[in-house]
Every structure is written in structure tokens, then in C-alpha cells.
Amino acid sequence: MKKNSIDTKCVQSGYNPESGDPRVLPLYQSTTYKYDTAQELADLFDLKIPGHIYSRISNPTVACFEAKIADLEGGVSAVAFSSGVAAEATCIMNVCNTGDNILSAKEIYGGTYNLFDITLRKYGINTRFFDQYASDEEIEKLIDENTKMIFLETVANPGMSVLDFEKFSRIAKKHKILFVVDNTLATPVLVRPLEHGVNIVIHSSTKYLDGHASCVGGLVVDGGNFDFNNNPRYKEFYTPDKSYHGMNYVKDCGNLAFGIKLRVQLVRDFGNPMSPFSAYLTNMGTETLHLRMERHSKNALAVAEKLSESKLVNWVKYPGLKSSNTHELAKKYFENGMYSGMLAVSFKLTKEQVFKFMENLKIFKIVTHIADVRSCVLHPATTTHRQLSKESQKTAGIDDTVVRFSVGIEDTQDIVNDVIQALNSI
Ligand SMILES: *Cc1c(COP(=O)(O)O)cnc(C)c1O
């Protein structure tokens, strides 16, 4: 039942045409909106009535896509951004000022790590990194009165370890801090973090949501399940906002406070919304998300199992394998025995032989992308993780022997055969 309902949501949520309306979500390629009376527009600015003012802040096509993703994740609202990192940066700005800090797992997407470790520090927002397997006490030692969020990924790439939601939900609740999770690689079809104590979900929609590698985009989904009122960490949520004629977000917006503040204050001022065209295409991609995740998962498991048997392989990291260090967590949080399409493999080969293997592949192409319909591979040590020191690469589980696979939705046997022929012809 659960699965049927998420499948139906992928196809239908977000857009409900009235009699005579287009059946398919239309692309509203307009920056602006016309009103009959001056009073209506005044009421819109006061947020007394719903509607669109200017497409930097909202747009009907983008709004329908946002509603679909909010529904898929089980949240109360979503705001769509021009990219995944724009979603992350703006989400942090929604709670952090200069002098504040966030806690983040060490093992996260490289672009996010850069944002946290270098760029945000320049603006006085500091990230305290932790090892996600450390004890509660060790992690809690990093928390002080300026700590505004705890950030992790549902499944971290390329280590492919699955987040212990229960542990971090416990820590976040104890200290009344927002628990924020990047759910890009799992998608709401496989894992819904808001059901496991998370407050805010982030997506790079560039990956599986779009699924066709055509649009860069991101989202912040608000669970509406965090009490900001009178929590001294989040004063701006329950005191008047000078930049929005004295709005008190908690009082005026109730459990929509986080998303409304994010939109009317920060997307307004930073100007980084998703474009209507990207929302149109990404919405169309999401209509088949449930079908694609099933095939991505089936194909990735087949490749993972086949490579595990090879004498040329040191290890395979895939949450669906019994040998995975987080297989028990994967079974607990992932639905219907599907574990997504990403895996990392270490070969008993030299760097030159690993390159040769990658070049021998015919279906898998060498691409800096993941999570679209086409299978691809990448060598993290010389590309995405190039900036890291050998030491940091080692912590991230990467060296010259490691290849990251993003397994597509082609025929399962064709994909497995491709990997085997490429290994055999080194
Ligand atoms: C790609 C990615 C991002 C960044 O998203 P962009 O859309 O490329 O800006 C963030 N988190 C994860 C897990 C990603 O894979």
C-alpha cells in the first residue's frame, strides 16, 4: 500500500487541473503576473492572500513542482533552487548569521564539503565536522549555544554508508537543534527522512529527480515539525523581520515558518530560484522516478554481486550487499529491498590498469555526473576528490584503485556483461 501511494504521488502530485485545464503541467514562462485591483496586489505583499508576484520569488510551474516534492517527502512545503548547492547554502543562511556554526558529517558530497569548509568560513559561519560513527558524547561536545543545525546525507557517496537516523535524531532533539539531511541519492521513493526524525530535507534535483541529466536544480523541503518558538537559537523566527515589514514568521505562518522565511527573505534577496523551464523538465522526470529507482536498484545490485565474486576486486561498497558495514541500517530505512544505483569498487589493479578498465567499458561512459538513466563511471582520486590530500582521500575511502559506478536503467545483463568484458580485456 505504502509503495502504491508513493508511485501515484510521483505521477500525479503537485498539479490538479480543473475542468478544461491542460492535463499536463504547463510551462509558465512569465516573470510577472497581472491583477485587477491594486488592493489584491497589496494583500499579496502582506501575504494575506496566496498568489504570485514576481518569478524571482515564485512561479506557478515551479510551485507545482515544489508541491510534488513536498508531498513525496511528506513535508509541509518546498522551495526550489537553481542548484543543489544553492539549496544548501540558502538553507544554512536561513538559520545562521556570522559567528554561528553547524555540525556536519565528514563523509559528504565534495561540493558540499567545499562550501562548508572554505566558503562559509569566509562569512564567519563555521562547520564542525564529525565522524558519524563517533559516540553521542563525542558529537555532543561540538555543540554550543551558536550551533544551528546538524547536517548529514542519507547515503554518503562514495563511501555508500547509510545514516543512522535514530542516533542523530536523538542528539538533535536533546539539544533542540534542526536536523537537516541531504536525501539526493536515496530519493523519497526509497527513504523518507521526515519519517525518521529529520526536520529539513535537501535535494540536488540534478540527480535522480530529473533523472535525465538535463537540468541543474535543488530543493529544501520543510517537515513543519520543528518548534522554533522561543528557542533562543532561532530568535529571527519569532521576532519581527525588519526586511519584511515586521513579519513574525512563527506567529504569522505557524508551521510554514521555515519555508516562508526562506522564500520571502532569502530567495528574494539572493535571487537563486529554480527556473520555470527547469521545474517543467524536472517535474516530468519525477513522474517516472519510482520506475527508474526500481531498475537502478536492481541493476546496481547485480553489478555489485558480480564484482564481489571477482578475484580482481578488493572490496565493493553498496548498501544492498550483506558485506556492507551499514547493511542493517539500509534494511531498516530503505523500502522494498531497493538500495539505489550507486556503488564504489576497489580493484586489485594499478592506476593505469584501472584507467584501462574504465576505457574498456562500452555501456558505462566516463562522466562527471551521477544518477541519471545512463550508466557511467568516474575515478574519484583524480577528479571529484582531487583537491583532497592523500590523508583526507584515505579517510573518505578513496585511493587510485577505486572506481565509482552510477548504474543506469539499461538491460541488467548487458550492464553486467559490459563490466566483465572490460575487466577481462585489461
Ligand atoms: C550533486 C550533489 C549536490 C550538489 O548539487 P548540485 O545540483 O550539483 O548543485 C549535493 N549533494 C549531493 C549528495 C549531490 O550528489
Coordinates of C-alpha atoms and ligand atoms in Angstrom, one line a residue:
M1 CA 0.0 0.0 0.0
K2 CA 2.7 2.4 1.0
K3 CA 4.6 1.7 -2.2
N4 CA 1.5 2.3 -4.4
S5 CA 0.9 5.6 -2.8
I6 CA 4.4 6.9 -3.4
D7 CA 4.2 5.6 -7.0
T8 CA 1.0 7.5 -7.6
K9 CA 2.4 10.6 -6.0
C10 CA 5.4 10.6 -8.4
V11 CA 3.0 10.6 -11.3
Q12 CA 0.2 12.9 -10.1
S13 CA 1.1 15.1 -7.1
G14 CA 1.5 18.8 -7.3
Y15 CA -0.8 19.6 -10.2
N16 CA -4.5 19.2 -10.1
P17 CA -6.1 20.6 -13.3
E18 CA -9.7 22.0 -13.1
S19 CA -12.3 21.3 -15.8
G20 CA -10.9 22.4 -19.1
D21 CA -7.3 23.0 -17.9
P22 CA -4.4 21.4 -19.6
R23 CA -3.9 17.8 -18.4
V24 CA -0.1 18.3 -18.3
L25 CA 1.6 20.8 -16.0
P26 CA 2.0 23.9 -18.3
L27 CA 5.3 25.8 -18.5
Y28 CA 4.5 29.4 -17.3
Q29 CA 7.4 31.2 -18.9
S30 CA 6.5 34.6 -17.4
T31 CA 8.3 36.9 -15.0
T32 CA 5.2 38.7 -13.8
Y33 CA 1.5 38.4 -13.0
K34 CA -1.5 40.7 -13.7
Y35 CA -4.1 41.7 -11.1
D36 CA -7.4 43.5 -11.5
T37 CA -7.2 45.7 -8.4
A38 CA -4.4 47.5 -6.6
Q39 CA -5.8 46.1 -3.3
E40 CA -5.2 42.5 -4.5
L41 CA -1.6 43.2 -5.1
A42 CA -1.3 45.0 -1.7
D43 CA -2.8 41.9 0.0
L44 CA -0.4 39.6 -1.8
F45 CA 2.6 41.6 -0.5
D46 CA 1.1 41.3 3.0
L47 CA 0.8 37.5 2.4
K48 CA -2.9 37.8 3.2
I49 CA -3.9 36.0 0.0
P50 CA -1.9 33.4 -1.9
G51 CA -0.6 34.1 -5.4
H52 CA 2.4 35.1 -7.5
I53 CA 4.1 38.5 -7.6
Y54 CA 7.3 38.0 -9.5
S55 CA 9.1 34.9 -10.6
R56 CA 12.3 35.6 -8.6
I57 CA 10.1 34.6 -5.6
S58 CA 7.5 32.2 -7.0
N59 CA 6.1 30.9 -10.3
P60 CA 3.1 28.6 -11.0
T61 CA 5.2 25.9 -12.8
V62 CA 7.9 25.9 -10.1
A63 CA 5.2 25.9 -7.4
C64 CA 3.6 22.7 -8.7
F65 CA 6.9 21.0 -8.8
E66 CA 7.7 22.2 -5.3
A67 CA 4.3 20.8 -4.2
K68 CA 5.1 17.4 -5.8
I69 CA 8.4 17.1 -3.9
A70 CA 6.9 18.3 -0.6
D71 CA 4.2 15.6 -1.0
L72 CA 6.7 12.9 -1.9
E73 CA 8.8 13.7 1.2
G74 CA 5.8 14.2 3.5
G75 CA 6.7 17.8 4.2
V76 CA 4.6 20.9 4.6
S77 CA 6.4 23.0 1.9
A78 CA 9.3 23.0 -0.5
V79 CA 11.4 25.8 -2.1
A80 CA 13.2 25.0 -5.4
F81 CA 16.6 26.5 -6.2
S82 CA 18.9 26.9 -9.2
S83 CA 21.1 24.1 -7.9
G84 CA 21.6 21.6 -5.1
V85 CA 24.4 23.7 -3.5
A86 CA 22.2 26.9 -3.8
A87 CA 19.6 24.9 -1.8
E88 CA 22.2 24.0 0.8
A89 CA 23.8 27.4 1.1
T90 CA 20.4 29.2 1.4
C91 CA 19.1 26.7 3.9
I92 CA 22.1 27.5 6.1
M93 CA 21.6 31.2 5.7
N94 CA 18.0 30.8 6.9
V95 CA 19.3 29.9 10.4
C96 CA 22.9 31.1 10.5
N97 CA 24.5 34.5 10.9
T98 CA 28.1 35.4 11.3
G99 CA 29.5 33.8 14.4
D100 CA 27.2 30.8 14.2
N101 CA 28.2 27.2 13.5
I102 CA 26.8 24.0 12.1
L103 CA 27.7 20.4 12.7
S104 CA 28.3 18.2 9.7
A105 CA 29.4 14.6 8.9
K106 CA 32.9 14.4 7.4
E107 CA 31.7 12.0 4.7
I108 CA 29.6 14.2 2.4
Y109 CA 29.5 15.2 -1.2
G110 CA 32.7 17.1 -2.2
G111 CA 30.9 20.3 -3.4
T112 CA 29.1 20.5 -0.1
Y113 CA 32.3 19.9 1.8
N114 CA 34.0 22.8 0.0
L115 CA 31.0 25.1 0.7
F116 CA 31.1 24.2 4.4
D117 CA 34.9 24.1 5.0
I118 CA 36.0 27.0 2.9
T119 CA 33.4 29.4 1.5
L120 CA 31.1 29.6 4.5
R121 CA 34.0 30.2 6.9
K122 CA 34.8 33.4 4.9
Y123 CA 31.5 34.7 6.1
G124 CA 32.0 33.6 9.7
I125 CA 29.8 30.5 9.6
N126 CA 31.9 27.6 10.8
T127 CA 31.4 24.0 10.3
R128 CA 32.4 21.5 12.9
F129 CA 33.0 18.1 11.2
F130 CA 32.4 14.8 13.0
D131 CA 32.9 11.2 12.2
Q132 CA 29.3 9.8 12.0
Y133 CA 30.4 6.6 13.9
A134 CA 31.6 8.6 16.9
S135 CA 29.7 8.3 20.2
D136 CA 26.8 10.6 21.1
E137 CA 29.1 12.2 23.7
E138 CA 31.8 13.0 21.3
I139 CA 29.4 14.6 18.8
E140 CA 27.6 16.5 21.6
K141 CA 30.9 18.0 22.7
L142 CA 30.9 20.0 19.5
I143 CA 27.5 21.7 20.2
D144 CA 27.4 25.1 21.8
E145 CA 24.7 27.9 22.0
N146 CA 25.6 29.1 18.5
T147 CA 25.1 25.7 16.9
K148 CA 22.2 25.9 14.4
M149 CA 22.0 22.6 12.6
I150 CA 23.2 19.1 12.3
F151 CA 23.8 18.0 8.7
L152 CA 24.3 14.5 7.2
E153 CA 23.5 12.6 4.0
T154 CA 21.1 9.6 3.8
V155 CA 23.7 7.7 2.0
A156 CA 27.1 9.2 1.5
N157 CA 29.0 8.9 -1.8
P158 CA 31.5 7.3 -2.5
G159 CA 31.6 5.5 0.9
M160 CA 28.0 4.4 0.4
S161 CA 27.4 4.3 4.2
V162 CA 23.8 4.7 5.4
L163 CA 22.8 7.3 8.0
D164 CA 21.8 6.2 11.5
F165 CA 18.7 8.5 11.6
E166 CA 17.7 7.4 15.1
K167 CA 21.1 8.4 16.6
F168 CA 21.2 11.8 15.1
S169 CA 17.5 12.5 15.7
R170 CA 18.1 11.7 19.4
I171 CA 21.1 14.2 19.6
A172 CA 19.2 16.9 17.7
K173 CA 16.1 16.6 19.8
K174 CA 18.0 16.7 23.0
H175 CA 19.7 20.0 22.2
K176 CA 16.7 21.4 20.2
I177 CA 18.7 21.8 17.0
L178 CA 17.5 21.4 13.5
F179 CA 18.3 18.0 11.9
V180 CA 18.9 18.5 8.2
V181 CA 19.5 15.6 5.7
D182 CA 20.6 15.6 2.1
N183 CA 18.4 12.8 0.5
T184 CA 19.7 13.2 -3.0
L185 CA 21.0 9.7 -3.5
A186 CA 18.1 7.8 -1.8
T187 CA 15.2 9.9 -3.1
P188 CA 11.8 9.8 -1.3
V189 CA 10.9 6.6 -3.2
L190 CA 13.5 4.7 -1.2
V191 CA 13.8 6.7 2.1
R192 CA 11.7 9.5 3.6
P193 CA 13.9 11.2 6.2
L194 CA 11.0 13.2 7.7
E195 CA 9.5 9.9 8.9
H196 CA 12.7 9.3 10.9
G197 CA 13.1 12.5 13.0
V198 CA 14.5 14.8 10.4
N199 CA 13.3 18.4 10.2
I200 CA 14.6 19.6 6.8
V201 CA 15.3 17.6 3.7
I202 CA 17.7 18.8 0.9
H203 CA 17.9 17.6 -2.7
S204 CA 20.1 18.1 -5.6
S205 CA 17.3 17.5 -8.2
T206 CA 20.1 17.4 -10.8
K207 CA 20.4 13.7 -9.9
Y208 CA 17.6 11.1 -9.7
L209 CA 14.6 13.5 -9.6
D210 CA 15.4 14.9 -13.0
G211 CA 17.0 11.5 -13.9
H212 CA 17.9 12.5 -17.5
A213 CA 20.9 14.8 -16.8
S214 CA 19.1 17.8 -18.4
C215 CA 18.7 20.3 -15.5
V216 CA 20.7 21.5 -12.6
G217 CA 18.5 22.2 -9.6
G218 CA 17.8 21.7 -5.9
L219 CA 15.2 21.8 -3.2
V220 CA 14.7 22.5 0.5
V221 CA 11.7 20.6 2.0
D222 CA 10.4 21.6 5.3
G223 CA 8.9 19.0 7.6
G224 CA 7.0 21.6 9.6
N225 CA 7.9 19.6 12.6
F226 CA 10.4 21.8 14.5
D227 CA 9.3 24.2 17.2
F228 CA 11.2 27.5 16.6
N229 CA 9.1 29.5 19.1
N230 CA 11.1 30.9 22.0
N231 CA 14.1 28.7 21.1
P232 CA 17.0 31.1 21.7
R233 CA 18.9 29.5 18.8
Y234 CA 16.3 30.8 16.3
K235 CA 15.4 34.3 17.5
E236 CA 14.8 35.5 14.0
F237 CA 11.9 33.1 13.6
Y238 CA 9.8 34.7 16.4
T239 CA 10.9 38.4 16.4
P240 CA 9.9 41.0 13.8
D241 CA 11.8 40.8 10.4
K242 CA 12.8 44.4 9.5
S243 CA 13.3 43.4 5.9
Y244 CA 9.7 42.2 5.6
H245 CA 7.6 44.9 7.3
G246 CA 7.9 43.4 10.7
M247 CA 6.8 39.8 9.9
N248 CA 6.9 37.4 12.8
Y249 CA 7.3 34.1 11.0
V250 CA 6.2 31.8 13.8
K251 CA 3.2 33.9 14.8
D252 CA 2.1 34.7 11.2
C253 CA 3.0 31.5 9.4
G254 CA 2.7 28.7 12.0
N255 CA 4.4 25.5 10.9
L256 CA 5.2 27.0 7.5
A257 CA 7.6 29.5 9.1
F258 CA 10.9 27.9 7.8
G259 CA 9.8 27.7 4.1
I260 CA 8.2 31.1 4.1
K261 CA 11.2 32.9 5.7
L262 CA 13.5 31.0 3.2
R263 CA 11.5 32.2 0.3
V264 CA 10.4 35.8 1.1
Q265 CA 13.6 36.8 2.8
L266 CA 16.4 34.9 1.2
V267 CA 15.3 33.8 -2.3
R268 CA 14.1 37.4 -2.6
D269 CA 17.5 38.8 -1.6
F270 CA 19.9 36.2 -3.1
G271 CA 17.8 35.6 -6.2
N272 CA 18.6 31.9 -6.8
P273 CA 15.2 30.2 -7.6
M274 CA 14.8 27.3 -10.0
S275 CA 13.7 28.5 -13.4
P276 CA 10.3 27.6 -14.7
F277 CA 11.8 25.6 -17.6
S278 CA 14.0 23.5 -15.2
A279 CA 10.9 22.9 -13.0
Y280 CA 8.9 21.8 -16.0
L281 CA 11.5 19.3 -17.1
T282 CA 12.4 18.1 -13.6
N283 CA 8.7 17.6 -12.8
M284 CA 8.4 15.4 -15.9
G285 CA 11.5 13.4 -14.8
T286 CA 10.0 12.9 -11.4
E287 CA 6.9 11.4 -12.9
T288 CA 8.9 8.2 -13.6
L289 CA 11.1 8.3 -10.5
H290 CA 9.5 5.2 -8.9
L291 CA 10.0 3.1 -12.0
R292 CA 13.6 4.3 -12.5
M293 CA 14.6 3.7 -8.9
E294 CA 13.4 0.1 -9.1
R295 CA 15.7 -0.6 -12.2
H296 CA 18.6 1.5 -10.9
S297 CA 18.5 -0.6 -7.7
K298 CA 18.1 -4.0 -9.5
N299 CA 21.0 -3.2 -11.9
A300 CA 23.3 -1.8 -9.2
L301 CA 22.8 -4.9 -7.0
A302 CA 23.6 -7.2 -10.0
V303 CA 26.8 -5.3 -10.7
A304 CA 27.7 -5.3 -7.0
E305 CA 27.2 -9.0 -6.6
K306 CA 29.0 -9.9 -9.8
L307 CA 32.1 -7.7 -8.9
S308 CA 32.1 -9.1 -5.4
E309 CA 32.9 -12.5 -6.9
S310 CA 35.9 -11.3 -8.9
K311 CA 39.5 -12.1 -7.9
L312 CA 40.5 -8.7 -9.2
V313 CA 38.4 -6.8 -6.6
N314 CA 39.4 -5.7 -3.1
W315 CA 36.0 -4.6 -2.0
V316 CA 32.6 -3.4 -3.2
K317 CA 30.7 -0.8 -1.3
Y318 CA 26.9 -1.0 -1.8
P319 CA 24.3 -0.7 0.9
G320 CA 22.4 -3.7 -0.6
L321 CA 25.2 -6.1 0.0
K322 CA 25.3 -8.2 3.2
S323 CA 29.0 -7.3 3.4
S324 CA 28.2 -3.5 3.7
N325 CA 29.1 -2.0 7.0
T326 CA 25.7 -0.3 7.1
H327 CA 23.6 -3.1 5.6
E328 CA 21.5 -3.4 8.8
L329 CA 20.7 0.4 8.7
A330 CA 20.0 0.1 5.0
K331 CA 17.5 -2.7 5.6
K332 CA 15.9 -0.6 8.4
Y333 CA 15.4 2.6 6.4
F334 CA 15.3 1.7 2.7
E335 CA 12.0 0.5 1.4
N336 CA 11.1 -2.7 -0.6
G337 CA 14.7 -4.0 -0.7
M338 CA 15.9 -1.3 -3.1
Y339 CA 19.2 0.5 -2.4
S340 CA 19.6 2.9 -5.2
G341 CA 22.1 2.9 -8.1
M342 CA 25.5 4.0 -6.8
L343 CA 28.4 1.8 -5.8
A344 CA 32.1 2.1 -5.2
V345 CA 34.6 -0.6 -6.0
S346 CA 38.3 -1.0 -5.2
F347 CA 40.3 -3.2 -7.7
K348 CA 43.5 -5.1 -7.2
L349 CA 45.0 -3.1 -10.1
T350 CA 47.4 -0.3 -10.7
K351 CA 46.1 3.2 -11.5
E352 CA 47.0 2.6 -15.2
Q353 CA 45.0 -0.7 -15.2
V354 CA 42.1 0.9 -13.5
F355 CA 42.1 3.6 -16.3
K356 CA 42.3 0.9 -18.9
F357 CA 39.3 -0.9 -17.3
M358 CA 37.3 2.3 -17.4
E359 CA 38.2 2.9 -21.1
N360 CA 37.3 -0.7 -22.0
L361 CA 33.7 -0.2 -20.8
K362 CA 31.3 0.3 -23.7
I363 CA 27.9 1.0 -22.0
F364 CA 29.3 2.8 -18.9
K365 CA 30.8 6.2 -20.1
I366 CA 33.4 8.3 -18.2
V367 CA 31.4 11.2 -17.0
T368 CA 31.4 13.7 -14.0
H369 CA 27.8 13.0 -13.2
I370 CA 25.7 10.5 -11.3
A371 CA 22.2 9.3 -11.0
D372 CA 20.8 9.6 -14.5
V373 CA 19.4 6.9 -16.8
R374 CA 22.7 6.2 -18.5
S375 CA 25.4 4.1 -16.7
C376 CA 28.6 5.9 -16.0
V377 CA 31.9 5.6 -14.1
L378 CA 34.4 8.0 -12.6
H379 CA 37.8 7.8 -10.9
P380 CA 37.3 9.9 -7.7
A381 CA 41.0 10.2 -6.7
T382 CA 41.9 12.1 -9.9
T383 CA 38.6 14.0 -10.3
T384 CA 35.9 14.8 -7.7
H385 CA 38.3 14.2 -4.8
R386 CA 41.4 15.6 -6.5
Q387 CA 41.6 18.6 -4.1
L388 CA 41.8 16.4 -1.0
S389 CA 45.1 15.5 0.5
K390 CA 46.1 11.8 0.3
E391 CA 45.3 11.6 4.0
S392 CA 41.7 13.0 3.5
Q393 CA 41.2 10.8 0.5
K394 CA 42.0 7.9 2.7
T395 CA 39.5 9.0 5.3
A396 CA 36.9 9.2 2.5
G397 CA 37.8 5.6 1.5
I398 CA 39.4 6.7 -1.8
D399 CA 42.7 5.8 -3.5
D400 CA 43.9 5.1 -7.0
T401 CA 42.2 1.7 -7.0
V402 CA 38.7 3.0 -6.5
V403 CA 36.0 3.4 -9.2
R404 CA 32.6 4.9 -8.6
F405 CA 29.8 3.4 -10.6
S406 CA 26.5 5.1 -11.3
V407 CA 24.4 2.3 -12.6
G408 CA 21.7 3.3 -15.2
I409 CA 18.5 1.7 -16.3
E410 CA 19.7 -0.2 -19.3
D411 CA 19.3 -4.0 -19.6
T412 CA 20.6 -5.7 -16.5
Q413 CA 22.5 -8.5 -18.3
D414 CA 24.0 -6.0 -20.8
I415 CA 25.4 -3.9 -18.0
V416 CA 26.9 -6.9 -16.1
N417 CA 28.4 -8.3 -19.3
D418 CA 30.0 -4.9 -20.0
V419 CA 31.7 -4.8 -16.7
I420 CA 33.0 -8.3 -17.1
Q421 CA 34.3 -7.8 -20.6
A422 CA 36.1 -4.6 -19.5
L423 CA 37.8 -6.5 -16.7
N424 CA 38.8 -9.4 -18.9
S425 CA 40.4 -7.3 -21.5
I426 CA 42.8 -5.3 -19.3
Ligands
LIG1 C1 25.3 16.8 -6.7 C2 25.0 16.8 -5.3 C3 24.9 18.0 -4.6 C4 25.1 19.4 -5.3 O1 24.0 19.6 -6.2 P1 24.2 20.5 -7.5 O2 22.8 20.3 -8.1 O3 25.3 19.9 -8.3 O4 24.5 21.9 -7.1 C5 24.6 18.0 -3.2 N1 24.5 16.8 -2.6 C6 24.7 15.6 -3.2 C7 24.5 14.4 -2.4 C8 24.9 15.6 -4.5 O5 25.1 14.4 -5.2

